[in-house]
Short mmCIF file of C-alpha atoms and ligand atoms in Angstrom, two decimals:
data_model
loop_
_atom_site.label_atom_id
_atom_site.label_comp_id
_atom_site.label_asym_id
_atom_site.label_seq_id
_atom_site.Cartn_x
_atom_site.Cartn_y
_atom_site.Cartn_z
CA UNK A 1 -44.87 10.12 -134.75
CA UNK A 2 -43.38 12.93 -136.59
CA UNK A 3 -43.14 15.52 -133.79
CA UNK A 4 -40.90 14.90 -130.54
CA UNK A 5 -42.41 12.14 -128.37
CA UNK A 6 -43.57 13.27 -125.02
CA UNK A 7 -43.00 11.29 -121.95
CA UNK A 8 -44.52 11.90 -118.77
CA UNK A 9 -43.40 10.44 -115.44
CA UNK A 10 -45.91 10.39 -112.67
CA UNK A 11 -44.50 10.59 -109.34
CA UNK A 12 -40.86 11.60 -108.04
CA UNK A 13 -40.23 8.86 -105.68
CA UNK A 14 -37.44 6.40 -106.06
CA UNK A 15 -38.69 5.01 -109.76
CA UNK A 16 -39.92 8.45 -110.62
CA UNK A 17 -36.57 10.44 -109.93
CA UNK A 18 -34.42 7.58 -111.04
CA UNK A 19 -36.19 7.37 -114.45
CA UNK A 20 -36.11 10.89 -114.90
CA UNK A 21 -32.08 11.44 -113.91
CA UNK A 22 -31.44 8.63 -116.14
CA UNK A 23 -33.64 10.00 -119.37
CA UNK A 24 -31.68 13.50 -118.90
CA UNK A 25 -28.42 11.43 -119.03
CA UNK A 26 -29.30 9.28 -122.03
CA UNK A 27 -31.60 11.44 -124.43
CA UNK A 28 -30.50 13.61 -127.00
CA UNK A 29 -31.63 17.20 -127.16
CA UNK A 30 -35.14 17.07 -129.27
CA UNK A 31 -35.34 13.64 -128.92
CA UNK A 32 -38.05 13.86 -126.65
CA UNK A 33 -40.15 15.97 -123.95
CA UNK A 34 -39.98 14.82 -120.68
CA UNK A 35 -42.04 15.94 -117.77
CA UNK A 36 -42.03 14.97 -114.29
CA UNK A 37 -45.07 15.49 -112.06
CA UNK A 38 -44.82 15.43 -108.49
CA UNK A 39 -47.61 16.68 -106.30
CA UNK A 40 -44.73 18.22 -103.72
CA UNK A 41 -41.52 20.09 -104.96
CA UNK A 42 -39.54 17.69 -103.24
CA UNK A 43 -38.24 14.16 -103.37
CA UNK A 44 -38.59 12.51 -100.13
CA UNK A 45 -36.09 9.57 -98.98
CA UNK A 46 -38.83 7.16 -97.90
CA UNK A 47 -36.55 4.69 -96.38
CA UNK A 48 -35.45 7.48 -93.86
CA UNK A 49 -39.06 8.45 -92.43
CA UNK A 50 -39.06 6.28 -89.54
CA UNK A 51 -36.53 8.55 -87.94
CA UNK A 52 -38.41 12.24 -88.47
CA UNK A 53 -41.58 9.89 -87.57
CA UNK A 54 -40.14 9.05 -84.19
CA UNK A 55 -38.59 12.36 -83.98
CA UNK A 56 -34.99 11.20 -83.90
CA UNK A 57 -34.07 13.31 -87.00
CA UNK A 58 -35.83 16.41 -88.55
CA UNK A 59 -38.25 16.02 -91.73
CA UNK A 60 -36.11 18.31 -93.63
CA UNK A 61 -33.20 15.69 -93.63
CA UNK A 62 -35.34 13.33 -95.40
CA UNK A 63 -36.30 15.50 -98.24
CA UNK A 64 -34.70 16.98 -101.36
CA UNK A 65 -35.76 20.00 -103.61
CA UNK A 66 -36.61 18.24 -106.77
CA UNK A 67 -35.09 21.43 -108.95
CA UNK A 68 -31.84 20.74 -107.17
CA UNK A 69 -31.56 16.98 -108.85
CA UNK A 70 -33.01 17.70 -112.39
CA UNK A 71 -31.74 19.80 -115.14
CA UNK A 72 -34.64 22.11 -116.24
CA UNK A 73 -33.52 22.44 -119.62
CA UNK A 74 -33.95 18.79 -120.59
CA UNK A 75 -37.09 17.79 -117.90
CA UNK A 76 -39.87 19.95 -117.20
CA UNK A 77 -41.21 19.58 -113.73
CA UNK A 78 -44.73 20.23 -112.69
CA UNK A 79 -45.94 20.52 -109.10
CA UNK A 80 -49.28 19.09 -109.31
CA UNK A 81 -51.54 16.12 -108.06
CA UNK A 82 -52.34 13.54 -110.46
CA UNK A 83 -56.13 12.87 -109.98
CA UNK A 84 -56.70 10.39 -113.10
CA UNK A 85 -54.98 8.26 -115.86
CA UNK A 86 -56.68 7.99 -118.93
CA UNK A 87 -55.07 5.41 -121.06
CA UNK A 88 -57.19 5.07 -124.05
CA UNK A 89 -57.14 9.07 -124.77
CA UNK A 90 -53.19 8.86 -123.73
CA UNK A 91 -54.07 11.70 -121.18
CA UNK A 92 -53.15 12.48 -117.47
CA UNK A 93 -55.66 14.85 -115.65
CA UNK A 94 -53.78 16.61 -112.97
CA UNK A 95 -55.60 19.15 -110.27
CA UNK A 96 -54.71 21.87 -112.37
CA UNK A 97 -54.70 21.24 -116.24
CA UNK A 98 -54.14 17.98 -118.14
CA UNK A 99 -51.22 16.34 -120.12
CA UNK A 100 -50.93 14.36 -123.26
CA UNK A 101 -48.28 11.78 -123.60
CA UNK A 102 -46.71 8.97 -126.08
CA UNK A 103 -45.06 7.32 -123.21
CA UNK A 104 -46.37 7.26 -119.76
CA UNK A 105 -44.06 6.31 -116.62
CA UNK A 106 -46.46 5.38 -113.71
CA UNK A 107 -44.40 5.85 -110.22
CA UNK A 108 -46.97 7.25 -107.88
CA UNK A 109 -46.11 4.67 -105.01
CA UNK A 110 -48.16 2.87 -102.77
CA UNK A 111 -50.97 3.68 -100.28
CA UNK A 112 -51.47 1.72 -96.57
CA UNK A 113 -53.23 -1.42 -96.96
CA UNK A 114 -55.52 -2.00 -94.09
CA UNK A 115 -57.07 -5.17 -95.15
CA UNK A 116 -60.59 -3.96 -94.10
CA UNK A 117 -59.70 -3.97 -90.35
CA UNK A 118 -62.40 -1.54 -89.17
CA UNK A 119 -61.36 1.82 -87.86
CA UNK A 120 -57.56 1.92 -88.98
CA UNK A 121 -58.22 4.01 -91.86
CA UNK A 122 -60.02 6.56 -89.38
CA UNK A 123 -57.72 6.23 -86.45
CA UNK A 124 -54.33 5.13 -87.12
CA UNK A 125 -51.55 7.06 -88.66
CA UNK A 126 -49.27 6.18 -91.20
CA UNK A 127 -45.41 6.58 -92.36
CA UNK A 128 -45.81 7.31 -95.77
CA UNK A 129 -45.03 11.00 -96.51
CA UNK A 130 -43.15 14.04 -94.91
CA UNK A 131 -46.52 15.56 -94.10
CA UNK A 132 -47.58 11.86 -92.65
CA UNK A 133 -44.69 11.92 -90.19
CA UNK A 134 -44.82 15.37 -89.30
CA UNK A 135 -48.08 14.47 -87.84
CA UNK A 136 -46.72 11.44 -85.78
CA UNK A 137 -43.81 13.38 -84.67
CA UNK A 138 -46.01 16.16 -83.21
CA UNK A 139 -48.60 13.79 -82.07
CA UNK A 140 -46.10 11.91 -79.69
CA UNK A 141 -44.50 15.08 -78.35
CA UNK A 142 -48.45 16.17 -77.71
CA UNK A 143 -49.05 12.88 -75.93
CA UNK A 144 -46.37 13.66 -73.56
CA UNK A 145 -47.65 17.16 -72.83
CA UNK A 146 -51.28 16.07 -72.56
CA UNK A 147 -50.12 13.24 -69.88
CA UNK A 148 -48.50 16.04 -67.42
CA UNK A 149 -51.81 17.58 -67.58
CA UNK A 150 -53.64 14.72 -66.98
CA UNK A 151 -51.60 12.19 -65.18
CA UNK A 152 -54.25 9.43 -64.77
CA UNK A 153 -54.59 9.20 -68.49
CA UNK A 154 -51.44 6.67 -69.00
CA UNK A 155 -53.14 5.87 -72.45
CA UNK A 156 -51.45 9.08 -73.59
CA UNK A 157 -48.05 7.40 -72.86
CA UNK A 158 -49.00 3.89 -74.62
CA UNK A 159 -47.87 3.57 -78.35
CA UNK A 160 -48.95 0.61 -80.63
CA UNK A 161 -47.23 0.01 -83.94
CA UNK A 162 -49.14 -2.36 -86.11
CA UNK A 163 -47.23 -4.50 -88.25
CA UNK A 164 -43.62 -6.07 -87.65
CA UNK A 165 -42.51 -5.87 -91.18
CA UNK A 166 -39.30 -3.58 -91.90
CA UNK A 167 -41.25 -0.18 -91.68
CA UNK A 168 -42.91 -1.38 -88.11
CA UNK A 169 -39.29 -2.79 -86.76
CA UNK A 170 -37.42 0.60 -87.94
CA UNK A 171 -39.85 2.71 -86.27
CA UNK A 172 -40.21 1.21 -82.75
CA UNK A 173 -36.37 1.10 -82.93
CA UNK A 174 -36.14 4.85 -83.25
CA UNK A 175 -39.43 5.56 -81.08
CA UNK A 176 -37.63 3.38 -78.11
CA UNK A 177 -34.44 5.72 -78.95
CA UNK A 178 -36.59 8.72 -78.46
CA UNK A 179 -38.39 7.87 -75.57
CA UNK A 180 -35.66 8.45 -72.99
CA UNK A 181 -35.28 12.20 -74.21
CA UNK A 182 -38.97 12.80 -74.38
CA UNK A 183 -39.35 11.56 -70.56
CA UNK A 184 -36.12 13.91 -69.86
CA UNK A 185 -37.85 16.90 -71.76
CA UNK A 186 -41.39 16.45 -70.01
CA UNK A 187 -40.17 14.82 -66.71
CA UNK A 188 -42.06 11.56 -67.17
CA UNK A 189 -41.12 8.32 -65.64
CA UNK A 190 -39.91 6.17 -68.20
CA UNK A 191 -41.43 3.24 -66.77
CA UNK A 192 -45.21 4.55 -67.38
CA UNK A 193 -43.97 4.47 -71.47
CA UNK A 194 -45.35 1.51 -73.38
CA UNK A 195 -44.36 0.29 -76.83
CA UNK A 196 -46.16 -2.42 -78.39
CA UNK A 197 -45.54 -3.87 -81.62
CA UNK A 198 -48.49 -6.23 -82.71
CA UNK A 199 -47.99 -8.81 -85.70
CA UNK A 200 -50.53 -11.07 -87.13
CA UNK A 201 -48.13 -13.31 -88.95
CA UNK A 202 -46.46 -16.11 -86.68
CA UNK A 203 -42.82 -14.14 -86.82
CA UNK A 204 -41.77 -10.38 -86.86
CA UNK A 205 -40.09 -9.57 -90.22
CA UNK A 206 -41.82 -12.40 -92.05
CA UNK A 207 -39.29 -14.31 -94.34
CA UNK A 208 -36.56 -12.75 -93.24
CA UNK A 209 -33.30 -15.01 -91.24
CA UNK A 210 -34.83 -16.52 -88.16
CA UNK A 211 -31.53 -15.61 -86.37
CA UNK A 212 -31.56 -12.35 -87.42
CA UNK A 213 -35.11 -11.85 -86.71
CA UNK A 214 -34.27 -13.11 -82.68
CA UNK A 215 -31.36 -10.89 -82.49
CA UNK A 216 -33.55 -7.87 -83.50
CA UNK A 217 -36.26 -8.81 -81.10
CA UNK A 218 -33.90 -9.01 -78.45
CA UNK A 219 -32.32 -5.65 -79.07
CA UNK A 220 -35.66 -4.09 -79.35
CA UNK A 221 -37.02 -5.91 -75.98
CA UNK A 222 -34.29 -4.66 -74.19
CA UNK A 223 -34.95 -1.21 -75.39
CA UNK A 224 -38.43 -1.33 -74.13
CA UNK A 225 -40.73 -2.84 -76.81
CA UNK A 226 -43.39 -5.35 -76.09
CA UNK A 227 -43.77 -7.78 -79.02
CA UNK A 228 -47.62 -9.30 -79.67
CA UNK A 229 -46.41 -11.72 -82.51
CA UNK A 230 -49.28 -14.00 -84.04
CA UNK A 231 -51.88 -11.71 -82.77
CA UNK A 232 -54.00 -9.83 -85.32
CA UNK A 233 -55.48 -6.34 -84.55
CA UNK A 234 -59.30 -6.84 -85.00
CA UNK A 235 -60.51 -3.38 -84.67
CA UNK A 236 -58.89 0.25 -84.06
CA UNK A 237 -61.50 2.70 -82.20
CA UNK A 238 -60.65 5.83 -80.69
CA UNK A 239 -59.83 4.59 -77.39
CA UNK A 240 -57.20 1.76 -78.66
CA UNK A 241 -57.12 -1.36 -80.63
CA UNK A 242 -59.07 -4.61 -79.88
CA UNK A 243 -56.71 -7.64 -80.64
CA UNK A 244 -57.97 -11.50 -81.69
CA UNK A 245 -56.74 -12.67 -78.58
CA UNK A 246 -59.64 -10.23 -76.65
CA UNK A 247 -57.54 -7.93 -75.21
CA UNK A 248 -57.83 -4.40 -75.70
CA UNK A 249 -54.87 -1.99 -75.62
CA UNK A 250 -56.02 1.61 -74.46
CA UNK A 251 -53.99 4.01 -76.69
CA UNK A 252 -54.31 7.41 -78.22
CA UNK A 253 -51.61 6.42 -80.52
CA UNK A 254 -51.47 3.71 -83.47
CA UNK A 255 -49.44 3.71 -86.33
CA UNK A 256 -50.19 1.08 -88.90
CA UNK A 257 -47.43 -0.27 -91.01
CA UNK A 258 -48.87 -3.43 -91.77
CA UNK A 259 -49.37 -3.41 -95.61
CA UNK A 260 -48.78 -1.55 -98.76
CA UNK A 261 -50.93 -1.65 -101.84
CA UNK A 262 -50.64 0.14 -105.31
CA UNK A 263 -52.22 3.57 -106.06
CA UNK A 264 -56.24 3.54 -106.40
CA UNK A 265 -56.05 5.20 -109.58
CA UNK A 266 -54.53 2.52 -111.32
CA UNK A 267 -57.82 0.56 -110.78
CA UNK A 268 -59.65 3.48 -111.69
CA UNK A 269 -58.04 3.85 -114.89
CA UNK A 270 -59.37 0.25 -115.74
CA UNK A 271 -55.90 -1.72 -115.39
CA UNK A 272 -55.83 -5.14 -114.35
CA UNK A 273 -54.48 -5.00 -110.62
CA UNK A 274 -53.63 -6.98 -107.82
CA UNK A 275 -54.12 -5.04 -103.94
CA UNK A 276 -53.88 -2.18 -106.39
CA UNK A 277 -50.63 -3.13 -108.18
CA UNK A 278 -49.95 -3.88 -111.91
CA UNK A 279 -48.12 -7.14 -112.85
CA UNK A 280 -45.97 -5.96 -115.50
CA UNK A 281 -44.45 -7.42 -118.64
CA UNK A 282 -40.93 -8.47 -118.84
CA UNK A 283 -40.07 -5.04 -119.79
CA UNK A 284 -42.08 -3.24 -117.41
CA UNK A 285 -44.81 -2.26 -119.08
CA UNK A 286 -48.75 -2.75 -118.39
CA UNK A 287 -50.19 -5.60 -120.22
CA UNK A 288 -51.75 -4.52 -123.32
CA UNK A 289 -50.63 -1.27 -122.94
CA UNK A 290 -46.76 -0.87 -124.91
CA UNK A 291 -46.41 2.58 -123.97
CA UNK A 292 -47.10 2.66 -120.36
CA UNK A 293 -44.48 1.62 -117.93
CA UNK A 294 -45.45 0.79 -114.31
CA UNK A 295 -42.38 0.75 -111.63
CA UNK A 296 -42.04 0.76 -107.93
CA UNK A 297 -44.79 -0.04 -105.43
CA UNK A 298 -47.18 0.38 -108.11
CA UNK A 299 -45.94 -2.62 -110.01
CA UNK A 300 -45.38 -6.41 -109.28
CA UNK A 301 -42.44 -8.38 -110.87
CA UNK A 302 -42.52 -12.07 -109.95
CA UNK A 303 -39.60 -13.72 -108.51
CA UNK A 304 -38.34 -17.30 -110.04
CA UNK A 305 -40.71 -19.16 -107.71
CA UNK A 306 -43.80 -17.24 -109.07
CA UNK A 307 -44.13 -14.86 -105.84
CA UNK A 308 -44.03 -11.11 -106.26
CA UNK A 309 -40.78 -9.59 -104.62
CA UNK A 310 -41.53 -7.39 -101.81
CA UNK A 311 -41.98 -3.68 -102.74
CA UNK A 312 -38.63 -1.73 -102.17
CA UNK A 313 -36.38 1.39 -102.64
CA UNK A 314 -34.12 -1.26 -104.06
CA UNK A 315 -36.00 -2.93 -106.73
CA UNK A 316 -37.70 0.63 -107.89
CA UNK A 317 -34.20 1.80 -108.53
CA UNK A 318 -33.37 -1.07 -110.75
CA UNK A 319 -36.46 -0.65 -112.48
CA UNK A 320 -36.26 2.91 -113.32
CA UNK A 321 -32.95 2.07 -114.76
CA UNK A 322 -34.28 -0.62 -116.90
CA UNK A 323 -37.20 1.76 -117.78
CA UNK A 324 -35.23 4.60 -118.83
CA UNK A 325 -33.16 2.22 -121.28
CA UNK A 326 -36.57 1.03 -122.68
CA UNK A 327 -38.10 4.27 -123.46
CA UNK A 328 -34.67 5.41 -124.99
CA UNK A 329 -34.65 2.21 -126.89
CA UNK A 330 -38.40 2.64 -127.96
CA UNK A 331 -38.09 6.17 -129.27
CA UNK A 332 -34.63 5.22 -131.32
CA UNK A 333 -36.25 1.90 -132.45
CA UNK A 334 -33.70 -0.12 -130.55
CA UNK A 335 -34.25 -3.50 -128.40
CA UNK A 336 -35.78 -3.44 -125.06
CA UNK A 337 -34.08 -4.77 -121.88
CA UNK A 338 -35.88 -7.53 -120.17
CA UNK A 339 -36.03 -6.55 -116.12
CA UNK A 340 -34.21 -8.78 -113.80
CA UNK A 341 -33.96 -7.97 -110.29
CA UNK A 342 -30.48 -8.45 -108.75
CA UNK A 343 -30.77 -8.45 -105.05
CA UNK A 344 -28.07 -6.50 -103.30
CA UNK A 345 -29.29 -7.77 -99.82
CA UNK A 346 -31.55 -6.00 -97.26
CA UNK A 347 -30.42 -4.10 -94.03
CA UNK A 348 -33.14 -3.00 -91.30
CA UNK A 349 -32.44 -0.67 -88.68
CA UNK A 350 -33.03 -1.38 -85.13
CA UNK A 351 -32.41 2.43 -83.82
CA UNK A 352 -29.19 4.09 -82.85
CA UNK A 353 -25.95 2.12 -83.96
CA UNK A 354 -27.84 -1.20 -84.43
CA UNK A 355 -29.25 -2.95 -87.62
CA UNK A 356 -29.49 -6.73 -89.22
CA UNK A 357 -28.87 -7.37 -92.55
CA UNK A 358 -28.13 -9.82 -95.16
CA UNK A 359 -25.60 -8.79 -97.83
CA UNK A 360 -25.07 -11.07 -100.53
CA UNK A 361 -24.83 -14.54 -98.60
CA UNK A 362 -23.35 -12.89 -95.48
CA UNK A 363 -25.64 -12.18 -92.07
CA UNK A 364 -24.52 -9.02 -90.54
CA UNK A 365 -25.73 -7.63 -87.07
CA UNK A 366 -25.33 -4.70 -84.55
CA UNK A 367 -22.63 -1.96 -85.56
CA UNK A 368 -21.29 -3.41 -88.77
CA UNK A 369 -24.99 -3.84 -90.03
CA UNK A 370 -25.78 -0.42 -88.93
CA UNK A 371 -22.55 1.05 -90.78
CA UNK A 372 -23.87 -0.83 -93.93
CA UNK A 373 -27.13 0.89 -93.78
CA UNK A 374 -25.43 4.17 -93.60
CA UNK A 375 -23.43 3.15 -96.67
CA UNK A 376 -26.66 2.26 -98.60
CA UNK A 377 -28.33 5.38 -97.73
CA UNK A 378 -24.98 7.66 -98.82
CA UNK A 379 -24.91 5.69 -101.88
CA UNK A 380 -28.50 6.48 -102.77
CA UNK A 381 -27.77 10.31 -102.14
CA UNK A 382 -24.74 9.53 -104.89
CA UNK A 383 -26.76 8.37 -107.18
CA UNK A 384 -29.45 11.05 -107.18
CA UNK A 385 -27.55 13.85 -106.59
CA UNK A 386 -23.67 13.02 -106.47
CA UNK A 387 -21.12 14.14 -103.92
CA UNK A 388 -22.71 17.59 -103.25
CA UNK A 389 -26.03 15.85 -101.81
CA UNK A 390 -23.81 13.31 -100.08
CA UNK A 391 -22.14 16.13 -98.15
CA UNK A 392 -25.52 18.04 -97.37
CA UNK A 393 -27.93 15.38 -96.73
CA UNK A 394 -25.62 12.55 -95.43
CA UNK A 395 -25.30 10.91 -92.37
CA UNK A 396 -21.76 10.15 -91.22
C1 FAD B 401 -40.17 3.84 -93.04
C2 FAD B 401 -39.96 3.02 -94.33
C3 FAD B 401 -38.67 2.47 -94.49
C4 FAD B 401 -38.28 1.56 -95.72
N1 FAD B 401 -37.31 1.27 -95.77
C5 FAD B 401 -36.57 0.71 -96.79
C6 FAD B 401 -35.27 0.13 -96.93
O1 FAD B 401 -34.76 0.18 -95.92
N2 FAD B 401 -34.97 -0.42 -97.95
C7 FAD B 401 -35.91 -0.35 -99.24
O2 FAD B 401 -35.45 -1.08 -100.26
N3 FAD B 401 -37.16 -0.11 -99.32
C8 FAD B 401 -37.34 0.48 -97.97
N4 FAD B 401 -39.08 1.14 -97.82
C9 FAD B 401 -39.74 1.06 -99.08
C10 FAD B 401 -39.50 1.89 -100.06
O3 FAD B 401 -39.53 3.21 -99.45
C11 FAD B 401 -40.62 1.92 -101.12
O4 FAD B 401 -40.45 0.66 -101.84
C12 FAD B 401 -40.26 2.91 -102.33
O5 FAD B 401 -40.46 4.10 -101.82
C13 FAD B 401 -41.25 2.83 -103.42
O6 FAD B 401 -40.70 3.75 -104.34
P1 FAD B 401 -41.70 4.23 -105.65
O7 FAD B 401 -41.03 5.22 -106.33
O8 FAD B 401 -42.60 3.36 -105.96
O9 FAD B 401 -42.92 5.35 -104.74
P2 FAD B 401 -42.50 6.53 -103.52
O10 FAD B 401 -41.00 6.62 -103.17
O11 FAD B 401 -43.36 6.30 -102.38
O12 FAD B 401 -42.83 7.77 -104.33
C14 FAD B 401 -44.03 8.04 -104.82
C15 FAD B 401 -44.27 9.62 -105.10
O13 FAD B 401 -45.36 9.82 -105.87
C16 FAD B 401 -46.00 11.27 -105.39
N5 FAD B 401 -47.52 10.89 -105.52
C17 FAD B 401 -47.86 9.83 -105.21
N6 FAD B 401 -49.38 10.26 -105.50
C18 FAD B 401 -49.46 11.19 -105.95
C19 FAD B 401 -50.24 12.11 -107.13
N7 FAD B 401 -51.44 11.56 -107.11
N8 FAD B 401 -50.09 12.94 -107.87
C20 FAD B 401 -48.72 13.35 -108.04
N9 FAD B 401 -47.85 12.99 -106.93
C21 FAD B 401 -48.18 11.57 -106.38
C22 FAD B 401 -45.54 10.92 -104.16
O14 FAD B 401 -45.79 12.38 -103.63
C23 FAD B 401 -43.92 10.52 -104.39
O15 FAD B 401 -43.13 11.54 -104.33
C24 FAD B 401 -39.28 1.64 -96.73
C25 FAD B 401 -40.45 2.30 -96.50
C26 FAD B 401 -40.86 2.59 -95.51
C27 FAD B 401 -42.32 3.68 -95.40
#
């Protein structure tokens, strides 16, 4: 390779943007051409999306213009949608053009996994992007307006959230906070509003500390959430959801948060995948492709017990740091780093002023956990945009 190596990064989510920023810092001029491709000209803070979805925050607060984060003298930004990856030609096909690469970083994030449940794809909404949460927010407000025109149609005021994992729990917490405000705005009796959180697993927040799960459910029940735990959604229809128990919940609003899979483009490109995600090697490369790094929700990293770590922003950021190091090391002929996940803990918001979490080995709940969540968010803003971004977008 006598010319300057070309690095192409697909996706400017947690994995992609942190890789780009690290390369920007670590590479010398003329060591590599780095191109970042993303379908929007902004990076969105996915871990905030449950708030604009419920309408407790503005969508704009969950996004940052990419050109405000990167140095355009060092990173080329291409706003386009990736439509195909061709590993054997070392090319990526975009909606507008083709990019060739020597090294590729795939950070395209995940897609909702519907587990083949009929109707979910067609009738349920998802919390995945700025545009998807705008739709949910507008839809919820429209249901209140609709009810005022047809007060007999109480299904307009019934909201079903499929999945009581982190996203589902965080969203019902926000939605329960938004309901009193909407009731005031539309002159609606709060007693008529129903929020159901349906989960097929035997517990909410599967895998999380049982004492904290109980605390979370108590907080959310007091805010008006009805849980249906250990109950699968069998079908989603234009009229509502059918549950495995035979019960039907009539609703115009189903938000599905029950699962994530990798991006379908990876299967189409011929990579071996598990639910669309690539089990990467210890250096975060796709097996058999020493020049292709896969990070974030598109990748699978196994824990010491041989089970996949859950896809999170936290692991995506740590992968991005190692991925950037390994790209620089490959170019310079240095030794690659092995990826080892260091869990810094997990905190889930339960709406205004309430959260639960594990930080190190310590359990936190209530206001202290909510404060912790804020600090985690501020830390991320600092990582990608320094103090100016913390001041501009941070919530104090
Ligand atoms: C509501 C919610 C709350 C969450 N809370 C937490 C939390 O508290 N803590 C935590 O650690 N994790 C949390 N997560 C999970 C976390 O957000 C994801 O694991 C993380 O975003 C994955 O990062 P990523 O870089 O793989 O993908 P993403 O952040 O999803 O980014 C993917 C990027 O690729 C772009 N893209 C996708 N397809 C294309 C294409 N074809 N062409 C061009 N660009 C494309 C997208 O626009 C996006 O910018 C939460 C997720 C949600 C939905």
